[in-house]
Short mmCIF file of C-alpha atoms in Angstrom, two decimals:
data_model
loop_
_atom_site.label_atom_id
_atom_site.label_comp_id
_atom_site.label_asym_id
_atom_site.label_seq_id
_atom_site.Cartn_x
_atom_site.Cartn_y
_atom_site.Cartn_z
CA MET A 1 7.73 143.73 106.86
CA PRO A 2 6.27 141.25 109.79
CA ARG A 3 9.37 139.53 111.99
CA GLN A 4 9.50 136.31 111.59
CA VAL A 5 9.31 132.81 113.98
CA VAL A 6 9.59 129.45 113.36
CA LEU A 7 7.71 126.50 114.88
CA ALA A 8 10.20 123.68 115.85
CA THR A 9 8.31 120.65 114.64
CA HIS A 10 8.16 118.38 111.99
CA ASN A 11 5.00 117.16 113.22
CA GLU A 12 2.22 118.68 110.62
CA HIS A 13 -0.52 118.10 112.89
CA LYS A 14 1.01 120.52 115.60
CA VAL A 15 1.60 123.16 112.61
CA HIS A 16 -2.12 123.50 111.80
CA GLU A 17 -3.08 123.85 115.52
CA LEU A 18 -0.61 126.63 116.70
CA GLN A 19 -0.70 128.49 113.31
CA GLN A 20 -5.03 128.03 114.27
CA ILE A 21 -3.89 129.34 117.66
CA LEU A 22 -1.56 132.10 116.91
CA GLY A 23 -3.30 133.59 114.04
CA GLY A 24 -6.37 134.17 116.16
CA ALA A 25 -4.20 136.18 118.41
CA GLY A 26 -3.55 139.24 115.93
CA LEU A 27 0.04 139.17 115.86
CA ASP A 28 1.91 140.94 113.14
CA LEU A 29 4.30 137.94 112.82
CA GLU A 30 4.82 136.05 110.38
CA VAL A 31 5.24 131.71 111.49
CA LEU A 32 7.76 129.62 109.93
CA THR A 33 7.82 126.04 109.79
CA MET A 34 10.88 123.59 109.68
CA SER A 35 10.21 122.77 105.60
CA ALA A 36 11.41 126.09 105.13
CA PHE A 37 15.11 124.73 106.74
CA PRO A 38 15.25 121.50 105.49
CA GLU A 39 19.14 122.12 106.35
CA VAL A 40 18.13 121.41 109.82
CA ALA A 41 18.05 118.35 111.25
CA ASP A 42 15.70 116.92 113.87
CA VAL A 43 16.22 117.15 117.67
CA ALA A 44 16.21 114.33 119.31
CA GLU A 45 14.23 114.80 123.09
CA THR A 46 16.77 114.03 125.49
CA GLU A 47 15.30 116.13 128.18
CA VAL A 48 13.42 114.41 131.18
CA SER A 49 10.45 116.96 131.20
CA PHE A 50 8.10 118.85 128.86
CA ALA A 51 9.98 122.14 129.63
CA GLY A 52 13.14 120.23 129.39
CA ASN A 53 12.47 119.06 125.63
CA ALA A 54 10.44 122.42 124.25
CA THR A 55 13.31 124.51 125.43
CA LEU A 56 16.07 121.88 123.64
CA LYS A 57 13.97 121.80 120.89
CA SER A 58 13.19 126.04 120.56
CA SER A 59 17.03 126.89 121.71
CA ALA A 60 18.49 124.26 118.51
CA VAL A 61 16.90 125.84 116.28
CA ALA A 62 17.39 129.57 117.24
CA ALA A 63 20.37 128.71 116.74
CA ALA A 64 20.62 127.47 113.73
CA THR A 65 18.31 129.40 111.71
CA GLY A 66 19.17 132.62 113.62
CA LEU A 67 15.56 133.10 114.29
CA PRO A 68 13.16 132.92 117.40
CA ALA A 69 12.17 129.56 117.49
CA LEU A 70 9.20 128.90 119.38
CA ALA A 71 8.52 124.72 120.41
CA ASP A 72 6.74 122.64 122.48
CA ASP A 73 6.73 119.41 124.47
CA SER A 74 3.71 117.97 124.82
CA GLY A 75 1.58 114.43 126.06
CA LEU A 76 -0.40 112.59 128.12
CA SER A 77 -0.32 111.93 131.75
CA VAL A 78 -2.43 108.66 133.34
CA ASP A 79 -2.66 109.06 137.13
CA VAL A 80 -3.11 105.32 137.44
CA LEU A 81 -0.07 104.80 135.35
CA GLY A 82 1.90 106.95 137.49
CA GLY A 83 2.26 109.81 135.20
CA SER A 84 2.67 107.82 132.27
CA PRO A 85 2.74 107.87 128.80
CA GLY A 86 3.89 111.49 129.92
CA ILE A 87 7.24 112.64 127.87
CA PHE A 88 7.08 108.69 126.13
CA SER A 89 3.30 109.87 124.46
CA ALA A 90 4.57 109.77 121.37
CA ARG A 91 6.70 106.92 121.52
CA TRP A 92 4.77 104.88 124.33
CA SER A 93 4.97 101.26 121.97
CA GLY A 94 8.48 101.90 121.09
CA ARG A 95 10.12 100.66 117.90
CA HIS A 96 8.78 98.39 115.76
CA GLY A 97 11.98 96.79 114.47
CA GLY A 98 13.81 98.16 111.23
CA ALA A 99 10.43 99.79 109.71
CA GLU A 100 9.46 103.15 109.81
CA LEU A 101 5.91 103.68 110.48
CA SER A 102 4.06 106.48 109.66
CA ARG A 103 2.66 108.98 112.19
CA ALA A 104 -1.13 107.27 112.37
CA GLU A 105 0.32 104.15 112.69
CA LYS A 106 2.52 105.13 115.57
CA ASP A 107 -0.43 106.89 117.05
CA ALA A 108 -2.29 103.79 116.25
CA ARG A 109 -0.24 101.48 118.39
CA ASN A 110 0.18 104.02 120.99
CA LEU A 111 -3.51 104.23 121.36
CA GLN A 112 -4.18 100.48 121.67
CA LEU A 113 -1.35 99.47 124.13
CA LEU A 114 -2.41 102.32 126.17
CA LEU A 115 -5.83 101.11 125.96
CA ASP A 116 -4.92 97.33 126.33
CA GLN A 117 -3.27 98.86 129.94
CA LEU A 118 -6.10 100.08 131.08
CA ALA A 119 -8.56 97.59 130.10
CA ASP A 120 -9.27 96.79 133.71
CA VAL A 121 -9.00 99.74 135.25
CA PRO A 122 -12.71 101.08 136.38
CA ASP A 123 -14.35 103.95 134.89
CA ALA A 124 -13.56 105.71 138.34
CA HIS A 125 -9.99 105.46 138.05
CA ARG A 126 -9.25 106.05 134.87
CA GLY A 127 -8.62 110.31 134.85
CA GLY A 128 -5.41 111.89 133.38
CA ALA A 129 -4.77 115.40 131.64
CA PHE A 130 -2.85 116.21 128.52
CA ARG A 131 0.16 118.14 129.82
CA CYS A 132 1.91 121.24 127.40
CA ALA A 133 5.29 123.14 127.80
CA ALA A 134 5.82 125.45 125.36
CA ALA A 135 9.12 127.21 124.66
CA LEU A 136 10.38 130.22 123.00
CA VAL A 137 13.79 130.98 122.39
CA ALA A 138 15.19 134.18 120.86
CA PRO A 139 19.09 134.30 120.00
CA GLY A 140 20.94 136.06 122.86
CA GLN A 141 18.07 135.76 124.86
CA GLU A 142 17.10 133.52 128.51
CA PRO A 143 14.81 131.15 126.17
CA VAL A 144 10.65 132.16 128.40
CA VAL A 145 8.43 128.44 129.03
CA VAL A 146 5.10 128.63 129.20
CA GLU A 147 2.78 125.78 130.76
CA GLY A 148 -0.66 124.49 129.59
CA ARG A 149 -2.92 121.51 131.33
CA LEU A 150 -6.23 119.99 130.03
CA GLU A 151 -7.90 117.14 132.83
CA GLY A 152 -10.21 114.68 131.69
CA VAL A 153 -10.78 110.91 132.09
CA ILE A 154 -10.17 107.98 129.31
CA GLY A 155 -12.67 106.47 127.92
CA ARG A 156 -12.18 102.67 126.52
CA VAL A 157 -13.23 103.09 122.61
CA PRO A 158 -11.82 105.81 120.30
CA GLU A 159 -14.73 107.92 119.05
CA GLY A 160 -14.28 111.02 116.39
CA GLU A 161 -11.97 111.43 113.06
CA ASN A 162 -10.87 115.18 114.35
CA GLY A 163 -7.53 116.02 115.91
CA PHE A 164 -4.49 112.78 116.84
CA GLY A 165 -2.28 110.79 119.09
CA TYR A 166 -4.70 109.68 122.04
CA ASP A 167 -6.92 112.58 121.68
CA PRO A 168 -9.83 109.75 120.05
CA VAL A 169 -10.14 108.17 123.77
CA PHE A 170 -10.08 111.65 126.15
CA LEU A 171 -12.88 112.80 127.36
CA PRO A 172 -11.94 116.70 128.79
CA GLU A 173 -13.59 116.77 132.17
CA GLY A 174 -17.33 117.31 132.58
CA GLN A 175 -17.51 116.58 128.70
CA GLU A 176 -19.00 113.15 126.43
CA ARG A 177 -17.55 114.45 123.86
CA THR A 178 -13.64 112.78 123.06
CA LEU A 179 -11.00 115.92 122.09
CA ALA A 180 -10.88 114.02 118.49
CA GLN A 181 -15.10 114.32 118.44
CA HIS A 182 -14.11 118.34 118.69
CA SER A 183 -13.80 121.01 116.21
CA ASP A 184 -10.79 122.68 115.15
CA GLU A 185 -12.30 125.97 117.42
CA GLU A 186 -13.30 123.47 120.06
CA LYS A 187 -10.36 121.78 120.56
CA ASN A 188 -7.95 125.28 120.64
CA ALA A 189 -10.01 126.74 123.39
CA ILE A 190 -9.80 124.34 126.02
CA SER A 191 -6.64 122.27 124.74
CA HIS A 192 -3.53 121.93 127.04
CA ARG A 193 -2.00 123.41 123.59
CA GLY A 194 -4.11 125.90 122.87
CA ARG A 195 -3.53 127.84 126.83
CA ALA A 196 -0.02 127.20 126.67
CA PHE A 197 -0.03 128.89 123.62
CA ARG A 198 -2.50 131.30 124.50
CA ALA A 199 0.33 132.25 127.97
CA MET A 200 3.03 132.47 124.91
CA VAL A 201 1.22 135.82 123.57
CA PRO A 202 2.07 138.28 125.20
CA HIS A 203 5.99 137.17 124.93
CA LEU A 204 5.91 136.62 121.33
CA ARG A 205 4.36 140.35 121.00
CA ALA A 206 7.42 141.79 122.64
CA LEU A 207 9.34 140.25 119.72
CA VAL A 208 7.28 142.74 117.31
#
């Protein structure tokens, strides 16, 4: 029976991406998602770095499930904004009263706020990077943390239907298509998350 590992996220877009990335690695691992553990509460991202938040989430889920847990924290760092939104990428536009917005609604508001903040910034200064830290915690073992990065520029108009978050306005370095205009396979080959999780493969293989 293959060894099990839990993806410590409720974000179905991330689950889809990570299952594709890990599925292509030939690992004899059964990848479980948090839907298999409805009793495990969400983990608040209270650290001040991507690596800290990823380690926090994977440690909590490993402790709650007794299984190795894999988590990531990722976001967009824009040069002219001093590295923001950074760890606040998923909640950049803040809370919206007492209403609970869908992820698509939150993504749309975050993206629009970013575009508004960069409206007067010339093309030459719209550089940034997607960053990802992935953390693997097996019960009784020290966390393993790896990172991935994708450089690019921020476009002015959302383009593309694939992907999520800031993908529709992020053009990878040297390309004229946004990440949201890439196929899943194309995106996974170059993305910050793909790079981080491919770097994690040897550590996952050690679990088998």
